[in-house]
Tab-separated table of C-alpha atoms and ligand atoms in Angstrom:
chain	number	residue	atom	x	y	z
A	17	MET	CA	-11.309	38.679	24.435
A	18	ILE	CA	-9.804	41.051	21.895
A	19	ILE	CA	-7.633	44.012	22.768
A	20	ALA	CA	-7.061	46.551	20.013
A	21	MET	CA	-3.906	48.484	20.878
A	22	LYS	CA	-3.748	52.213	20.092
A	23	PRO	CA	-2.235	53.039	16.698
A	24	GLY	CA	1.473	53.664	17.094
A	25	VAL	CA	1.994	51.292	20.050
A	26	LEU	CA	5.351	49.585	19.499
A	27	ARG	CA	5.647	45.808	19.201
A	28	ALA	CA	7.939	45.736	22.252
A	29	GLU	CA	5.376	47.623	24.344
A	30	ALA	CA	2.597	45.296	23.180
A	31	GLU	CA	4.734	42.261	24.014
A	32	GLU	CA	5.472	43.458	27.527
A	33	PHE	CA	1.777	44.135	28.001
A	34	ALA	CA	0.970	40.624	26.685
A	35	ARG	CA	3.454	39.009	29.090
A	36	LYS	CA	1.628	40.597	32.026
A	37	LEU	CA	-1.678	39.267	30.725
A	38	GLU	CA	-0.206	35.777	30.299
A	39	LYS	CA	0.620	35.768	34.006
A	40	GLN	CA	-3.150	35.772	34.524
A	41	GLY	CA	-3.416	32.399	32.801
A	42	VAL	CA	-4.362	33.272	29.222
A	43	THR	CA	-2.522	32.835	25.936
A	44	VAL	CA	-2.073	35.916	23.791
A	45	ASP	CA	-2.045	35.814	19.969
A	46	PHE	CA	-0.725	38.770	17.990
A	47	SER	CA	-2.194	40.082	14.786
A	48	GLU	CA	-0.425	43.057	13.276
A	49	GLY	CA	-2.351	45.211	10.839
A	50	ALA	CA	-1.046	48.175	8.850
A	51	THR	CA	-1.588	50.663	11.657
A	52	GLN	CA	-2.654	48.682	14.669
A	53	THR	CA	-1.825	45.587	16.692
A	54	VAL	CA	-4.673	43.388	17.848
A	55	LEU	CA	-4.192	40.968	20.738
A	56	GLY	CA	-6.373	37.903	20.953
A	57	LEU	CA	-6.710	36.365	24.418
A	58	VAL	CA	-7.510	32.666	24.545
A	59	GLY	CA	-8.326	30.695	27.648
A	60	ASP	CA	-10.248	31.593	30.776
A	61	THR	CA	-10.589	35.375	30.685
A	62	THR	CA	-13.137	35.598	33.503
A	63	ALA	CA	-10.535	36.794	36.008
A	64	ILE	CA	-9.345	39.593	33.747
A	65	ASP	CA	-10.477	43.045	34.775
A	66	GLU	CA	-11.918	44.560	31.624
A	67	GLU	CA	-12.246	48.060	33.051
A	68	ALA	CA	-8.626	48.172	34.165
A	69	LEU	CA	-7.583	47.052	30.681
A	70	GLN	CA	-9.740	49.700	29.055
A	71	ALA	CA	-8.060	52.342	31.249
A	72	ASN	CA	-4.552	51.316	30.176
A	73	HIS	CA	-2.832	54.026	28.113
A	74	LEU	CA	-1.799	51.496	25.419
A	75	VAL	CA	-5.308	50.170	24.852
A	76	GLU	CA	-7.828	51.525	22.406
A	77	ARG	CA	-10.659	49.031	22.837
A	78	VAL	CA	-11.526	45.809	24.629
A	79	ILE	CA	-14.085	43.454	23.098
A	80	ARG	CA	-15.424	40.225	24.560
A	81	VAL	CA	-15.772	37.546	21.867
A	82	GLN	CA	-19.058	35.699	22.233
A	83	GLU	CA	-18.321	32.931	19.717
A	84	PRO	CA	-16.663	29.747	20.997
A	85	TYR	CA	-14.096	29.837	18.187
A	86	LYS	CA	-11.315	32.279	18.909
A	87	ARG	CA	-8.264	31.692	16.737
A	88	ALA	CA	-10.453	31.002	13.708
A	89	ASN	CA	-12.474	34.163	14.414
A	90	ARG	CA	-12.044	37.145	12.139
A	91	MET	CA	-12.126	39.388	15.197
A	92	PHE	CA	-8.814	37.857	16.250
A	93	HIS	CA	-7.290	38.321	12.841
A	94	PRO	CA	-9.054	41.017	10.829
A	95	ASN	CA	-7.119	40.370	7.600
A	96	ASP	CA	-7.696	37.321	5.395
A	97	THR	CA	-5.281	34.470	6.000
A	98	ALA	CA	-3.447	33.636	2.787
A	99	LEU	CA	-1.446	30.445	2.308
A	100	GLU	CA	1.489	30.151	-0.004
A	101	LEU	CA	3.403	27.020	-0.987
A	102	PRO	CA	6.137	26.399	-3.543
A	103	GLY	CA	4.285	25.746	-6.804
A	104	ALA	CA	4.867	24.594	-10.371
A	105	ASP	CA	7.589	26.091	-12.583
A	106	GLY	CA	9.313	27.851	-9.708
A	107	GLY	CA	6.136	29.800	-8.944
A	108	LYS	CA	3.905	29.797	-5.923
A	109	ALA	CA	0.647	28.031	-5.180
A	110	LYS	CA	-1.479	30.539	-3.303
A	111	ILE	CA	-4.842	30.407	-1.658
A	112	GLY	CA	-6.795	33.157	0.106
A	113	GLY	CA	-6.159	36.871	0.432
A	114	GLY	CA	-7.317	37.560	-3.134
A	115	ASN	CA	-5.801	34.395	-4.633
A	116	PHE	CA	-8.171	31.840	-6.126
A	117	ALA	CA	-6.813	28.286	-6.033
A	118	VAL	CA	-7.906	25.406	-8.210
A	119	ILE	CA	-7.159	21.997	-6.724
A	120	ALA	CA	-7.817	19.254	-9.264
A	121	GLY	CA	-7.192	15.567	-9.759
A	122	PRO	CA	-8.817	12.180	-9.444
A	123	CYS	CA	-10.755	10.966	-6.443
A	124	SER	CA	-8.193	8.209	-5.961
A	125	VAL	CA	-4.745	7.519	-7.259
A	126	GLU	CA	-5.077	4.382	-9.392
A	127	SER	CA	-1.842	4.029	-11.348
A	128	ARG	CA	1.269	5.960	-12.318
A	129	GLU	CA	-0.050	6.602	-15.795
A	130	GLN	CA	-3.407	7.838	-14.520
A	131	ILE	CA	-2.105	10.258	-11.897
A	132	VAL	CA	0.714	11.636	-14.033
A	133	SER	CA	-1.496	12.179	-17.085
A	134	VAL	CA	-4.234	13.892	-15.064
A	135	ALA	CA	-1.617	15.983	-13.234
A	136	ARG	CA	-0.148	17.160	-16.542
A	137	ALA	CA	-3.568	17.939	-17.973
A	138	VAL	CA	-4.801	19.966	-14.987
A	139	LYS	CA	-1.503	21.799	-14.676
A	140	ASN	CA	-1.674	22.844	-18.339
A	141	GLU	CA	-5.062	24.413	-17.728
A	142	GLY	CA	-3.939	26.365	-14.660
A	143	ALA	CA	-4.653	24.188	-11.614
A	144	SER	CA	-2.301	25.112	-8.805
A	145	PHE	CA	-2.601	21.940	-6.678
A	146	LEU	CA	-2.996	18.247	-7.507
A	147	ARG	CA	-5.491	16.205	-5.501
A	148	GLY	CA	-5.700	12.418	-5.290
A	149	GLY	CA	-6.649	10.016	-2.529
A	150	ALA	CA	-4.240	7.286	-1.449
A	151	PHE	CA	-6.185	6.286	1.648
A	152	LYS	CA	-9.897	6.291	0.839
A	153	PRO	CA	-12.777	6.445	3.330
A	154	ARG	CA	-15.290	4.219	1.508
A	155	THR	CA	-18.833	3.510	2.633
A	156	SER	CA	-18.394	-0.168	1.782
A	157	PRO	CA	-15.477	-2.236	3.087
A	158	TYR	CA	-15.628	-4.133	-0.235
A	159	SER	CA	-14.991	-1.022	-2.359
A	160	PHE	CA	-11.518	0.044	-3.507
A	161	GLN	CA	-9.764	1.367	-0.409
A	162	GLY	CA	-6.968	3.259	-2.177
A	163	LEU	CA	-3.400	2.271	-2.987
A	164	GLY	CA	-2.139	3.438	0.402
A	165	ASP	CA	1.610	4.081	0.583
A	166	GLU	CA	2.026	3.214	-3.082
A	167	GLY	CA	-0.542	5.905	-3.894
A	168	LEU	CA	1.478	8.425	-1.899
A	169	SER	CA	4.632	7.532	-3.862
A	170	LEU	CA	2.752	7.915	-7.150
A	171	LEU	CA	1.483	11.332	-6.071
A	172	LEU	CA	5.072	12.349	-5.359
A	173	GLU	CA	6.065	11.167	-8.833
A	174	ALA	CA	3.300	13.282	-10.331
A	175	LYS	CA	4.559	16.206	-8.270
A	176	LYS	CA	8.065	15.621	-9.586
A	177	GLU	CA	6.757	15.618	-13.166
A	178	THR	CA	4.610	18.724	-12.851
A	179	GLY	CA	5.766	20.674	-9.799
A	180	LEU	CA	2.188	20.788	-8.477
A	181	PRO	CA	1.949	20.589	-4.689
A	182	ILE	CA	-0.179	17.658	-3.574
A	183	VAL	CA	-3.308	17.459	-1.457
A	184	THR	CA	-4.292	14.070	-0.080
A	185	GLU	CA	-6.436	12.665	2.689
A	186	LEU	CA	-5.152	11.339	5.973
A	187	MET	CA	-7.594	9.031	7.710
A	188	GLU	CA	-5.894	8.183	10.967
A	189	ILE	CA	-3.106	9.366	13.227
A	190	SER	CA	-0.885	6.355	12.526
A	191	GLN	CA	-0.588	7.465	8.880
A	192	ILE	CA	1.025	10.810	9.753
A	193	GLU	CA	4.587	9.501	9.504
A	194	HIS	CA	3.920	8.578	5.844
A	195	PHE	CA	2.762	12.105	5.017
A	196	GLY	CA	6.126	13.823	5.449
A	197	ASN	CA	6.301	14.848	1.767
A	198	VAL	CA	2.633	15.716	1.354
A	199	ASP	CA	2.035	19.456	0.917
A	200	VAL	CA	-1.533	19.784	2.183
A	201	ILE	CA	-3.231	17.187	4.389
A	202	GLN	CA	-6.930	16.700	3.770
A	203	VAL	CA	-9.300	15.839	6.608
A	204	GLY	CA	-12.362	14.263	5.045
A	205	ALA	CA	-15.977	14.991	5.903
A	206	ARG	CA	-16.211	11.757	7.862
A	207	ASN	CA	-13.335	12.793	10.112
A	208	MET	CA	-14.232	16.426	10.699
A	209	GLN	CA	-14.995	15.729	14.334
A	210	ASN	CA	-12.263	13.190	14.968
A	211	PHE	CA	-10.874	15.340	17.725
A	212	SER	CA	-7.774	13.306	18.517
A	213	LEU	CA	-6.836	13.451	14.811
A	214	LEU	CA	-7.455	17.218	14.727
A	215	LYS	CA	-5.281	17.721	17.824
A	216	GLU	CA	-2.442	15.761	16.241
A	217	LEU	CA	-2.738	17.801	13.040
A	218	GLY	CA	-2.451	20.915	15.170
A	219	ARG	CA	1.098	19.831	15.878
A	220	CYS	CA	2.078	18.640	12.398
A	221	GLY	CA	3.160	21.949	10.835
A	222	LYS	CA	1.458	21.355	7.480
A	223	PRO	CA	-1.518	23.154	5.939
A	224	ILE	CA	-4.775	21.291	6.543
A	225	LEU	CA	-7.727	21.180	4.171
A	226	LEU	CA	-10.654	20.622	6.494
A	227	LYS	CA	-13.858	19.398	4.886
A	228	ARG	CA	-17.220	20.110	6.421
A	229	GLY	CA	-18.923	17.072	7.913
A	230	MET	CA	-22.010	16.050	5.965
A	231	ALA	CA	-24.285	17.017	8.850
A	232	SER	CA	-22.179	19.651	10.561
A	233	THR	CA	-23.094	23.226	11.301
A	234	MET	CA	-21.013	26.267	10.501
A	235	THR	CA	-20.006	26.581	14.156
A	236	GLU	CA	-19.019	22.909	14.350
A	237	LEU	CA	-16.797	23.367	11.288
A	238	LEU	CA	-15.123	26.407	12.823
A	239	MET	CA	-14.696	24.571	16.133
A	240	ALA	CA	-12.991	21.715	14.259
A	241	ALA	CA	-10.637	24.318	12.746
A	242	GLU	CA	-10.137	25.714	16.247
A	243	TYR	CA	-8.923	22.284	17.438
A	244	ILE	CA	-6.176	22.361	14.803
A	245	MET	CA	-5.322	25.990	15.486
A	246	ALA	CA	-5.272	25.534	19.262
A	247	GLY	CA	-2.396	23.097	18.738
A	248	GLY	CA	-0.375	25.839	17.042
A	249	ASN	CA	-1.230	25.220	13.379
A	250	ASP	CA	-3.041	28.189	11.892
A	251	ARG	CA	-2.775	27.070	8.253
A	252	VAL	CA	-6.287	25.716	7.847
A	253	ILE	CA	-8.410	25.814	4.681
A	254	LEU	CA	-12.154	25.316	5.159
A	255	CYS	CA	-14.077	23.349	2.556
A	256	GLU	CA	-17.823	23.232	1.864
A	257	ARG	CA	-18.552	19.883	0.175
A	258	GLY	CA	-22.298	19.591	0.491
A	259	VAL	CA	-24.531	18.436	3.305
A	260	ARG	CA	-27.178	15.746	3.550
A	261	GLY	CA	-30.630	16.657	2.346
A	262	PHE	CA	-33.823	14.854	1.395
A	263	ASP	CA	-33.382	14.959	-2.372
A	264	THR	CA	-31.424	12.035	-3.732
A	265	PHE	CA	-30.955	13.451	-7.234
A	266	THR	CA	-27.749	15.118	-6.151
A	267	ARG	CA	-25.376	13.295	-3.824
A	268	ASN	CA	-25.531	16.153	-1.324
A	269	ILE	CA	-26.849	19.695	-1.194
A	270	LEU	CA	-24.243	22.314	-1.940
A	271	ASP	CA	-24.653	24.857	0.828
A	272	LEU	CA	-23.154	27.880	-0.875
A	273	GLY	CA	-24.772	30.075	1.745
A	274	ILE	CA	-22.135	28.994	4.207
A	275	VAL	CA	-19.355	30.570	2.112
A	276	PRO	CA	-20.127	34.250	2.775
A	277	VAL	CA	-20.928	33.416	6.392
A	278	LEU	CA	-17.578	31.681	6.903
A	279	LYS	CA	-15.797	34.553	5.157
A	280	LYS	CA	-17.496	37.005	7.502
A	281	LYS	CA	-16.931	35.042	10.694
A	282	SER	CA	-13.450	33.753	9.962
A	283	HIS	CA	-10.230	34.889	8.321
A	284	LEU	CA	-9.434	31.395	7.011
A	285	PRO	CA	-9.585	30.624	3.274
A	286	VAL	CA	-12.794	28.906	2.181
A	287	ILE	CA	-13.037	26.592	-0.818
A	288	VAL	CA	-15.901	24.682	-2.430
A	289	ASP	CA	-15.984	21.065	-3.615
A	290	PRO	CA	-18.637	20.942	-6.367
A	291	SER	CA	-17.817	17.288	-7.154
A	292	HIS	CA	-18.786	15.694	-3.839
A	293	ALA	CA	-21.510	18.292	-3.311
A	294	THR	CA	-23.408	17.313	-6.469
A	295	GLY	CA	-22.130	13.841	-7.286
A	296	VAL	CA	-22.920	14.635	-10.932
A	297	ALA	CA	-20.155	15.567	-13.386
A	298	TRP	CA	-22.267	17.812	-15.630
A	299	MET	CA	-23.210	20.023	-12.685
A	300	VAL	CA	-19.618	20.702	-11.671
A	301	PRO	CA	-18.920	23.627	-14.066
A	302	ALA	CA	-22.087	25.527	-13.062
A	303	MET	CA	-21.438	25.048	-9.358
A	304	SER	CA	-17.794	26.073	-9.805
A	305	LYS	CA	-18.933	29.389	-11.266
A	306	ALA	CA	-21.361	29.796	-8.388
A	307	ALA	CA	-18.536	29.130	-5.936
A	308	VAL	CA	-16.484	31.936	-7.461
A	309	ALA	CA	-19.472	34.286	-7.387
A	310	CYS	CA	-20.253	33.728	-3.705
A	311	GLY	CA	-16.721	34.619	-2.636
A	312	ALA	CA	-14.911	31.284	-2.311
A	313	ASP	CA	-11.104	31.330	-2.365
A	314	GLY	CA	-10.898	28.227	-4.486
A	315	ILE	CA	-12.423	24.974	-5.655
A	316	ILE	CA	-11.419	21.330	-5.388
A	317	VAL	CA	-12.573	19.369	-8.405
A	318	GLU	CA	-12.367	15.685	-9.313
A	319	VAL	CA	-10.862	15.105	-12.757
A	320	HIS	CA	-10.357	11.627	-14.239
A	321	ASN	CA	-8.905	10.567	-17.590
A	322	ASP	CA	-11.502	7.772	-17.885
A	323	PRO	CA	-14.449	8.472	-15.544
A	324	GLU	CA	-16.421	5.426	-16.728
A	325	HIS	CA	-13.756	3.110	-15.403
A	326	ALA	CA	-12.761	5.115	-12.324
A	327	LEU	CA	-12.312	3.043	-9.175
A	328	CYS	CA	-14.025	5.727	-7.115
A	329	ASP	CA	-16.451	8.604	-7.806
A	330	GLY	CA	-16.474	8.270	-11.610
A	331	GLU	CA	-19.987	9.734	-11.907
A	332	GLN	CA	-18.890	13.056	-10.499
A	333	SER	CA	-15.504	13.203	-12.219
A	334	ILE	CA	-15.012	15.484	-15.184
A	335	THR	CA	-12.596	14.702	-18.006
A	336	PRO	CA	-9.502	16.783	-18.807
A	337	PRO	CA	-11.275	18.481	-21.789
A	338	ASP	CA	-14.255	19.328	-19.513
A	339	PHE	CA	-11.788	20.705	-17.010
A	340	ALA	CA	-10.168	22.859	-19.695
A	341	ALA	CA	-13.580	24.305	-20.599
A	342	LEU	CA	-14.399	24.869	-16.923
A	343	MET	CA	-11.175	26.832	-16.462
A	344	VAL	CA	-11.933	29.035	-19.448
A	345	SER	CA	-15.390	29.801	-18.124
A	346	ILE	CA	-14.416	30.516	-14.509
A	347	ARG	CA	-11.442	32.744	-15.299
A	348	LYS	CA	-13.666	35.663	-16.218
A	349	TYR	CA	-15.705	35.300	-13.036
A	350	ILE	CA	-12.520	35.158	-10.968
A	351	ALA	CA	-11.366	38.392	-12.602
A	352	LEU	CA	-14.768	40.000	-11.950
A	353	GLU	CA	-14.360	39.148	-8.256
A	354	GLY	CA	-11.020	40.975	-8.346
A	355	LYS	CA	-9.077	37.800	-7.605
A	356	THR	CA	-6.051	36.302	-9.263
A	357	ILE	CA	-5.574	32.697	-10.227
B	408	PEP	C1	-12.692	13.069	-1.345
B	408	PEP	O1	-12.237	14.219	-1.396
B	408	PEP	O2	-12.462	12.196	-2.220
B	408	PEP	C2	-13.624	12.727	-0.252
B	408	PEP	C3	-13.754	11.490	0.197
B	408	PEP	O3	-14.313	13.803	0.189
B	408	PEP	P1	-15.354	13.967	1.405
B	408	PEP	O4	-14.581	13.720	2.659
B	408	PEP	O5	-15.806	15.393	1.263
B	408	PEP	O6	-16.460	12.992	1.181
B	409	MN	MN1	-14.111	11.434	-4.142
């Protein structure tokens, strides 16, 4: 349930009003706009008398939210959520709310030289975050599983060299204690509905990049975000990374249609992963442009210094020169969308 307070209602009045509501067993979230405060009620609202609320002199409008996701719902939070982290060169790495973020780096961290050289290259072209997997969810148990803790240390070295905040995947709860210095924790497609993991991440106080499961619906993705947010962590970034289809030419099918829908239904930033969505390096620039055009708040792109010898996802990795060209070509589209990078 959403309660839009009348314009001019003071924060103190709204808080007292919220306390009374909380006595009826619901939790109340505040969202303050330029002229109006909106209260979002989460929990069992069946006992709440809607007509009495509507008659209250502080209340402008009461709306029942039909969707199962509440905190992720744009009705609860009409303005875009924007995330901001300390970035390179004393600047800020921003995503959402008119800021377009480029997250770039290899699929997996392989060596100091590899991660530092890719980090330098992508930073020079304007990436604002460095990606790189230390713990890798591989289809085969015989494939490279990632460098683990050593990979995390190498990512931190690359961060020290470039100032880029790091994004890396956490596969299980027991790894959380190793992620203290990670800036953004990635939840991979295969873990999107690992509910105990999502609950734990709700308590971890770090931004979460949540990837869409390869056969998950829009509502399932938003409900996964809701799990994290219900635990008190509202810094969630949604990521479309392609879904399973019948055509095997591309690794997945990039469902760009979900981007405007997510932007309409939710206030959370939405990014696109053209690398995992296509599985084909030469398609990445075109799909990056398409991501900008359909309203995404950013992209996450795999970049490798030597794709042919990459230990993971070489076929879909672009080289640093390709990345430089991609950045040149998307900048004008980002400007056309009225966003800043
Ligand atoms: C990745 O980002 O390298 C990855 C494994 O992605 P996904 O979970 O989308 O497959
Ligand atoms: Mn990958």
